[in-house]
PDB file of C-alpha atoms in Angstrom:
ATOM      1  CA  UNK A   1      -7.187 -11.115  -8.238  1.00 96.00           C
ATOM      2  CA  UNK A   2      -5.947  -8.936 -11.096  1.00 98.00           C
ATOM      3  CA  UNK A   3      -2.538  -7.976  -9.705  1.00 98.00           C
ATOM      4  CA  UNK A   4      -1.145  -6.711 -13.054  1.00 98.00           C
ATOM      5  CA  UNK A   5      -4.151  -4.418 -13.475  1.00 98.00           C
ATOM      6  CA  UNK A   6      -3.867  -3.032  -9.929  1.00 99.00           C
ATOM      7  CA  UNK A   7      -0.136  -2.499 -10.429  1.00 99.00           C
ATOM      8  CA  UNK A   8      -0.620  -0.646 -13.701  1.00 99.00           C
ATOM      9  CA  UNK A   9      -3.391   1.486 -12.179  1.00 99.00           C
ATOM     10  CA  UNK A  10      -1.459   2.715  -9.125  1.00 98.00           C
ATOM     11  CA  UNK A  11       1.878   3.208 -10.904  1.00 98.00           C
ATOM     12  CA  UNK A  12       0.117   5.298 -13.540  1.00 98.00           C
ATOM     13  CA  UNK A  13      -1.521   7.454 -10.853  1.00 98.00           C
ATOM     14  CA  UNK A  14       1.715   7.894  -8.904  1.00 98.00           C
ATOM     15  CA  UNK A  15       3.640   8.720 -12.074  1.00 96.00           C
ATOM     16  CA  UNK A  16       1.123  11.306 -13.244  1.00 96.00           C
ATOM     17  CA  UNK A  17      -0.404  12.756 -10.084  1.00 97.00           C
ATOM     18  CA  UNK A  18       2.341  13.074  -7.466  1.00 95.00           C
ATOM     19  CA  UNK A  19       3.700  16.587  -7.169  1.00 89.00           C
ATOM     20  CA  UNK A  20       7.168  17.553  -8.359  1.00 89.00           C
ATOM     21  CA  UNK A  21       8.365  18.053  -4.769  1.00 94.00           C
ATOM     22  CA  UNK A  22       8.138  14.348  -3.957  1.00 95.00           C
ATOM     23  CA  UNK A  23      11.847  13.649  -4.289  1.00 95.00           C
ATOM     24  CA  UNK A  24      11.737  10.669  -1.907  1.00 95.00           C
ATOM     25  CA  UNK A  25       8.088   9.553  -1.959  1.00 96.00           C
ATOM     26  CA  UNK A  26       8.104   9.193  -5.738  1.00 96.00           C
ATOM     27  CA  UNK A  27       7.117   6.339  -8.007  1.00 97.00           C
ATOM     28  CA  UNK A  28      10.785   5.284  -7.780  1.00 97.00           C
ATOM     29  CA  UNK A  29      10.409   4.748  -4.017  1.00 98.00           C
ATOM     30  CA  UNK A  30       7.323   2.616  -4.642  1.00 98.00           C
ATOM     31  CA  UNK A  31       9.204   0.510  -7.205  1.00 99.00           C
ATOM     32  CA  UNK A  32      12.162   0.221  -4.822  1.00 98.00           C
ATOM     33  CA  UNK A  33       9.883  -1.029  -2.024  1.00 99.00           C
ATOM     34  CA  UNK A  34       8.207  -3.419  -4.477  1.00 99.00           C
ATOM     35  CA  UNK A  35      11.575  -4.925  -5.468  1.00 99.00           C
ATOM     36  CA  UNK A  36      12.590  -5.349  -1.829  1.00 99.00           C
ATOM     37  CA  UNK A  37       9.191  -6.818  -0.879  1.00 99.00           C
ATOM     38  CA  UNK A  38       9.350  -9.315  -3.750  1.00 99.00           C
ATOM     39  CA  UNK A  39      12.852 -10.404  -2.740  1.00 98.00           C
ATOM     40  CA  UNK A  40      11.947 -10.742   0.944  1.00 99.00           C
ATOM     41  CA  UNK A  41       8.681 -12.563   0.172  1.00 98.00           C
ATOM     42  CA  UNK A  42      10.651 -15.156  -1.790  1.00 98.00           C
ATOM     43  CA  UNK A  43      13.478 -15.555   0.719  1.00 98.00           C
ATOM     44  CA  UNK A  44      10.975 -15.811   3.587  1.00 98.00           C
ATOM     45  CA  UNK A  45       9.114 -18.542   1.673  1.00 98.00           C
ATOM     46  CA  UNK A  46       5.712 -16.950   1.059  1.00 98.00           C
ATOM     47  CA  UNK A  47       3.323 -18.794  -1.227  1.00 98.00           C
ATOM     48  CA  UNK A  48       2.303 -17.069  -4.467  1.00 98.00           C
ATOM     49  CA  UNK A  49      -0.959 -15.672  -3.093  1.00 98.00           C
ATOM     50  CA  UNK A  50       0.665 -14.067  -0.049  1.00 99.00           C
ATOM     51  CA  UNK A  51       3.513 -12.814  -2.220  1.00 99.00           C
ATOM     52  CA  UNK A  52       0.983 -10.985  -4.425  1.00 99.00           C
ATOM     53  CA  UNK A  53      -0.707  -9.516  -1.329  1.00 99.00           C
ATOM     54  CA  UNK A  54       2.675  -8.260  -0.123  1.00 99.00           C
ATOM     55  CA  UNK A  55       3.533  -6.832  -3.539  1.00 99.00           C
ATOM     56  CA  UNK A  56       0.133  -5.124  -3.732  1.00 99.00           C
ATOM     57  CA  UNK A  57       0.667  -3.573  -0.291  1.00 99.00           C
ATOM     58  CA  UNK A  58       4.100  -2.370  -1.434  1.00 99.00           C
ATOM     59  CA  UNK A  59       2.567  -0.734  -4.501  1.00 99.00           C
ATOM     60  CA  UNK A  60      -0.172   1.027  -2.517  1.00 99.00           C
ATOM     61  CA  UNK A  61       1.617   1.743   0.787  1.00 98.00           C
ATOM     62  CA  UNK A  62       2.222   5.421  -0.061  1.00 98.00           C
ATOM     63  CA  UNK A  63      -0.767   5.900  -2.389  1.00 98.00           C
ATOM     64  CA  UNK A  64      -2.262   8.233   0.198  1.00 97.00           C
ATOM     65  CA  UNK A  65       0.457  10.730  -0.723  1.00 96.00           C
ATOM     66  CA  UNK A  66      -1.695  11.485  -3.756  1.00 96.00           C
ATOM     67  CA  UNK A  67      -4.081  13.283  -1.379  1.00 95.00           C
ATOM     68  CA  UNK A  68      -2.270  14.085   1.881  1.00 91.00           C
ATOM     69  CA  UNK A  69       1.265  13.965   3.294  1.00 91.00           C
ATOM     70  CA  UNK A  70       0.864  13.618   7.060  1.00 88.00           C
ATOM     71  CA  UNK A  71      -1.023  10.461   8.110  1.00 89.00           C
ATOM     72  CA  UNK A  72      -0.975   9.275   4.501  1.00 95.00           C
ATOM     73  CA  UNK A  73      -1.214   5.619   5.548  1.00 96.00           C
ATOM     74  CA  UNK A  74      -4.882   6.121   6.486  1.00 96.00           C
ATOM     75  CA  UNK A  75      -5.495   7.705   3.102  1.00 97.00           C
ATOM     76  CA  UNK A  76      -3.673   4.810   1.406  1.00 98.00           C
ATOM     77  CA  UNK A  77      -6.092   2.286   2.881  1.00 98.00           C
ATOM     78  CA  UNK A  78      -9.051   4.391   1.747  1.00 98.00           C
ATOM     79  CA  UNK A  79      -7.658   4.141  -1.776  1.00 98.00           C
ATOM     80  CA  UNK A  80      -7.077   0.372  -1.569  1.00 98.00           C
ATOM     81  CA  UNK A  81     -10.573  -0.146  -0.152  1.00 98.00           C
ATOM     82  CA  UNK A  82     -12.089   1.779  -3.073  1.00 98.00           C
ATOM     83  CA  UNK A  83      -9.834   0.556  -5.872  1.00 98.00           C
ATOM     84  CA  UNK A  84      -8.875  -3.064  -5.190  1.00 99.00           C
ATOM     85  CA  UNK A  85     -12.433  -4.494  -5.431  1.00 99.00           C
ATOM     86  CA  UNK A  86     -12.371  -3.299  -9.064  1.00 98.00           C
ATOM     87  CA  UNK A  87      -9.412  -5.659  -9.566  1.00 99.00           C
ATOM     88  CA  UNK A  88     -11.162  -8.649  -7.967  1.00 98.00           C
ATOM     89  CA  UNK A  89      -9.408  -8.545  -4.593  1.00 99.00           C
ATOM     90  CA  UNK A  90     -11.518 -10.167  -1.872  1.00 98.00           C
ATOM     91  CA  UNK A  91     -12.580  -8.276   1.255  1.00 98.00           C
ATOM     92  CA  UNK A  92     -10.324 -10.552   3.314  1.00 98.00           C
ATOM     93  CA  UNK A  93      -7.308  -9.845   1.105  1.00 98.00           C
ATOM     94  CA  UNK A  94      -7.968  -6.091   1.236  1.00 99.00           C
ATOM     95  CA  UNK A  95      -8.138  -6.220   5.055  1.00 98.00           C
ATOM     96  CA  UNK A  96      -4.754  -7.988   5.118  1.00 99.00           C
ATOM     97  CA  UNK A  97      -3.250  -5.444   2.690  1.00 99.00           C
ATOM     98  CA  UNK A  98      -4.652  -2.522   4.684  1.00 98.00           C
ATOM     99  CA  UNK A  99      -3.240  -3.836   7.954  1.00 98.00           C
ATOM    100  CA  UNK A 100       0.142  -4.254   6.268  1.00 98.00           C
ATOM    101  CA  UNK A 101       0.051  -0.658   5.030  1.00 98.00           C
ATOM    102  CA  UNK A 102      -0.868   0.703   8.474  1.00 98.00           C
ATOM    103  CA  UNK A 103       2.143  -1.032  10.041  1.00 97.00           C
ATOM    104  CA  UNK A 104       4.518   1.023   7.876  1.00 97.00           C
ATOM    105  CA  UNK A 105       3.630   4.152   9.852  1.00 95.00           C
ATOM    106  CA  UNK A 106       6.633   5.253  11.906  1.00 91.00           C
ATOM    107  CA  UNK A 107       7.270   3.838  14.445  1.00 89.00           C
ATOM    108  CA  UNK A 108       6.585   0.564  12.685  1.00 92.00           C
ATOM    109  CA  UNK A 109       4.634  -2.084  14.572  1.00 92.00           C
ATOM    110  CA  UNK A 110       4.531  -5.279  12.522  1.00 97.00           C
ATOM    111  CA  UNK A 111       3.116  -8.522  13.893  1.00 97.00           C
ATOM    112  CA  UNK A 112       2.522 -10.946  11.013  1.00 98.00           C
ATOM    113  CA  UNK A 113       5.178 -12.157   8.596  1.00 98.00           C
ATOM    114  CA  UNK A 114       3.571 -10.220   5.745  1.00 99.00           C
ATOM    115  CA  UNK A 115       3.594  -7.022   7.814  1.00 99.00           C
ATOM    116  CA  UNK A 116       7.229  -7.608   8.773  1.00 99.00           C
ATOM    117  CA  UNK A 117       8.213  -8.094   5.138  1.00 99.00           C
ATOM    118  CA  UNK A 118       6.526  -4.854   4.050  1.00 99.00           C
ATOM    119  CA  UNK A 119       8.079  -2.864   6.904  1.00 98.00           C
ATOM    120  CA  UNK A 120      11.529  -4.233   6.094  1.00 99.00           C
ATOM    121  CA  UNK A 121      11.021  -3.489   2.394  1.00 99.00           C
ATOM    122  CA  UNK A 122       9.910   0.090   3.107  1.00 98.00           C
ATOM    123  CA  UNK A 123      13.137   0.841   4.992  1.00 98.00           C
ATOM    124  CA  UNK A 124      15.411  -1.480   2.999  1.00 98.00           C
ATOM    125  CA  UNK A 125      17.561   1.475   1.891  1.00 98.00           C
ATOM    126  CA  UNK A 126      18.832   1.993   5.460  1.00 98.00           C
ATOM    127  CA  UNK A 127      21.160  -0.951   4.912  1.00 98.00           C
ATOM    128  CA  UNK A 128      22.345  -0.242   1.393  1.00 98.00           C
ATOM    129  CA  UNK A 129      25.174   1.572  -0.352  1.00 98.00           C
ATOM    130  CA  UNK A 130      22.752   4.179  -1.738  1.00 98.00           C
ATOM    131  CA  UNK A 131      21.514   5.114   1.754  1.00 98.00           C
ATOM    132  CA  UNK A 132      23.057   8.592   1.796  1.00 97.00           C
ATOM    133  CA  UNK A 133      21.603   9.529  -1.600  1.00 97.00           C
ATOM    134  CA  UNK A 134      18.111   8.302  -0.707  1.00 97.00           C
ATOM    135  CA  UNK A 135      18.197   9.871   2.765  1.00 97.00           C
ATOM    136  CA  UNK A 136      19.138  13.230   1.262  1.00 96.00           C
ATOM    137  CA  UNK A 137      16.136  12.982  -1.074  1.00 97.00           C
ATOM    138  CA  UNK A 138      13.915  12.662   1.991  1.00 96.00           C
ATOM    139  CA  UNK A 139      15.618  15.606   3.708  1.00 96.00           C
ATOM    140  CA  UNK A 140      15.257  17.704   0.559  1.00 96.00           C
ATOM    141  CA  UNK A 141      11.581  16.739   0.255  1.00 95.00           C
ATOM    142  CA  UNK A 142      10.915  17.679   3.884  1.00 95.00           C
ATOM    143  CA  UNK A 143      12.752  20.993   3.499  1.00 95.00           C
ATOM    144  CA  UNK A 144      11.100  21.983   0.202  1.00 94.00           C
ATOM    145  CA  UNK A 145       7.632  21.031   1.444  1.00 93.00           C
ATOM    146  CA  UNK A 146       8.250  22.507   4.902  1.00 92.00           C
ATOM    147  CA  UNK A 147       7.326  19.172   6.519  1.00 90.00           C
ATOM    148  CA  UNK A 148      10.294  19.072   8.874  1.00 89.00           C
ATOM    149  CA  UNK A 149      12.985  21.517   7.719  1.00 88.00           C
ATOM    150  CA  UNK A 150      16.433  20.624   9.031  1.00 90.00           C
ATOM    151  CA  UNK A 151      20.015  21.718   8.743  1.00 93.00           C
ATOM    152  CA  UNK A 152      22.507  19.015   7.800  1.00 92.00           C
ATOM    153  CA  UNK A 153      23.596  18.738  11.449  1.00 93.00           C
ATOM    154  CA  UNK A 154      19.987  18.370  12.608  1.00 94.00           C
ATOM    155  CA  UNK A 155      19.403  15.791   9.882  1.00 94.00           C
ATOM    156  CA  UNK A 156      22.371  13.721  11.023  1.00 95.00           C
ATOM    157  CA  UNK A 157      21.059  13.872  14.599  1.00 95.00           C
ATOM    158  CA  UNK A 158      17.603  12.730  13.454  1.00 95.00           C
ATOM    159  CA  UNK A 159      19.137   9.868  11.469  1.00 96.00           C
ATOM    160  CA  UNK A 160      21.246   8.735  14.426  1.00 96.00           C
ATOM    161  CA  UNK A 161      18.145   8.603  16.617  1.00 96.00           C
ATOM    162  CA  UNK A 162      15.955   6.954  13.966  1.00 96.00           C
ATOM    163  CA  UNK A 163      18.484   4.347  12.845  1.00 97.00           C
ATOM    164  CA  UNK A 164      19.563   3.628  16.407  1.00 95.00           C
ATOM    165  CA  UNK A 165      15.984   2.690  17.299  1.00 95.00           C
ATOM    166  CA  UNK A 166      15.168   0.868  14.051  1.00 97.00           C
ATOM    167  CA  UNK A 167      15.286  -2.922  13.840  1.00 97.00           C
ATOM    168  CA  UNK A 168      14.732  -5.120  10.811  1.00 98.00           C
ATOM    169  CA  UNK A 169      12.133  -7.815  11.483  1.00 98.00           C
ATOM    170  CA  UNK A 170      12.746 -10.700   9.091  1.00 99.00           C
ATOM    171  CA  UNK A 171      15.771 -13.005   9.200  1.00 98.00           C
ATOM    172  CA  UNK A 172      16.354 -12.263   5.493  1.00 98.00           C
ATOM    173  CA  UNK A 173      16.488  -8.480   5.996  1.00 98.00           C
ATOM    174  CA  UNK A 174      18.648  -8.835   9.101  1.00 98.00           C
ATOM    175  CA  UNK A 175      21.112 -11.005   7.198  1.00 98.00           C
ATOM    176  CA  UNK A 176      21.101  -8.809   4.098  1.00 98.00           C
ATOM    177  CA  UNK A 177      20.892  -5.282   5.554  1.00 98.00           C
ATOM    178  CA  UNK A 178      21.722  -5.092   9.289  1.00 98.00           C
ATOM    179  CA  UNK A 179      25.529  -4.851   9.048  1.00 98.00           C
ATOM    180  CA  UNK A 180      25.458  -2.220   6.291  1.00 98.00           C
ATOM    181  CA  UNK A 181      22.846  -0.239   8.229  1.00 98.00           C
ATOM    182  CA  UNK A 182      25.178  -0.210  11.247  1.00 98.00           C
ATOM    183  CA  UNK A 183      28.024   0.874   8.978  1.00 98.00           C
ATOM    184  CA  UNK A 184      25.892   3.711   7.579  1.00 98.00           C
ATOM    185  CA  UNK A 185      24.956   4.751  11.108  1.00 97.00           C
ATOM    186  CA  UNK A 186      28.608   4.781  12.149  1.00 97.00           C
ATOM    187  CA  UNK A 187      29.469   6.950   9.132  1.00 96.00           C
ATOM    188  CA  UNK A 188      26.811   9.473  10.165  1.00 96.00           C
ATOM    189  CA  UNK A 189      28.205   9.559  13.699  1.00 96.00           C
ATOM    190  CA  UNK A 190      31.684  10.145  12.276  1.00 94.00           C
ATOM    191  CA  UNK A 191      30.448  12.937  10.018  1.00 90.00           C
ATOM    192  CA  UNK A 192      28.606  14.580  12.897  1.00 86.00           C
ATOM    193  CA  UNK A 193      31.649  14.419  15.140  1.00 85.00           C
ATOM    194  CA  UNK A 194      33.837  15.997  12.454  1.00 60.00           C
ATOM    195  CA  UNK A 195      31.544  18.987  11.877  1.00 48.00           C
TER     196      UNK A 195
END
């Protein structure tokens, strides 16, 4: 398995081929998810092989955005199925990676530990200090691309619903991010009530 080669390949494509309107789903989001996945894989005790599978899934989870926005997870697994054999990933490993990627589709539905780690990594920002900045990038992206245009009030309402229904899966993510996520949610509720 040539993980460094696969990483270089997809980061290069994301850097050079994603449109300028991808304010949230940018190469920076992919790197952010990779960092979170690496941290969670270590704290959850994955062996090196499974850690590399998780990191590969993190790198490719939004690769489908290169071709399509809606339902991009399906497109992402087409890309992994075509590209990863060139980097000596086995069919079994690609199946595991593809299943992980599919579980990141909202609403998330993770079953295995690897899937849970990737889902938690993808939404890690919900429980961080930079939540409001990152969330506004997504709102801006949706508005510019006419995916789901919202006013600020509508956005707050969407976030309250989304965050209220979201749950982190892994003990590590719960410990690290749950309380801050609740704090961020409470701040949104306060802002909405003061409008």
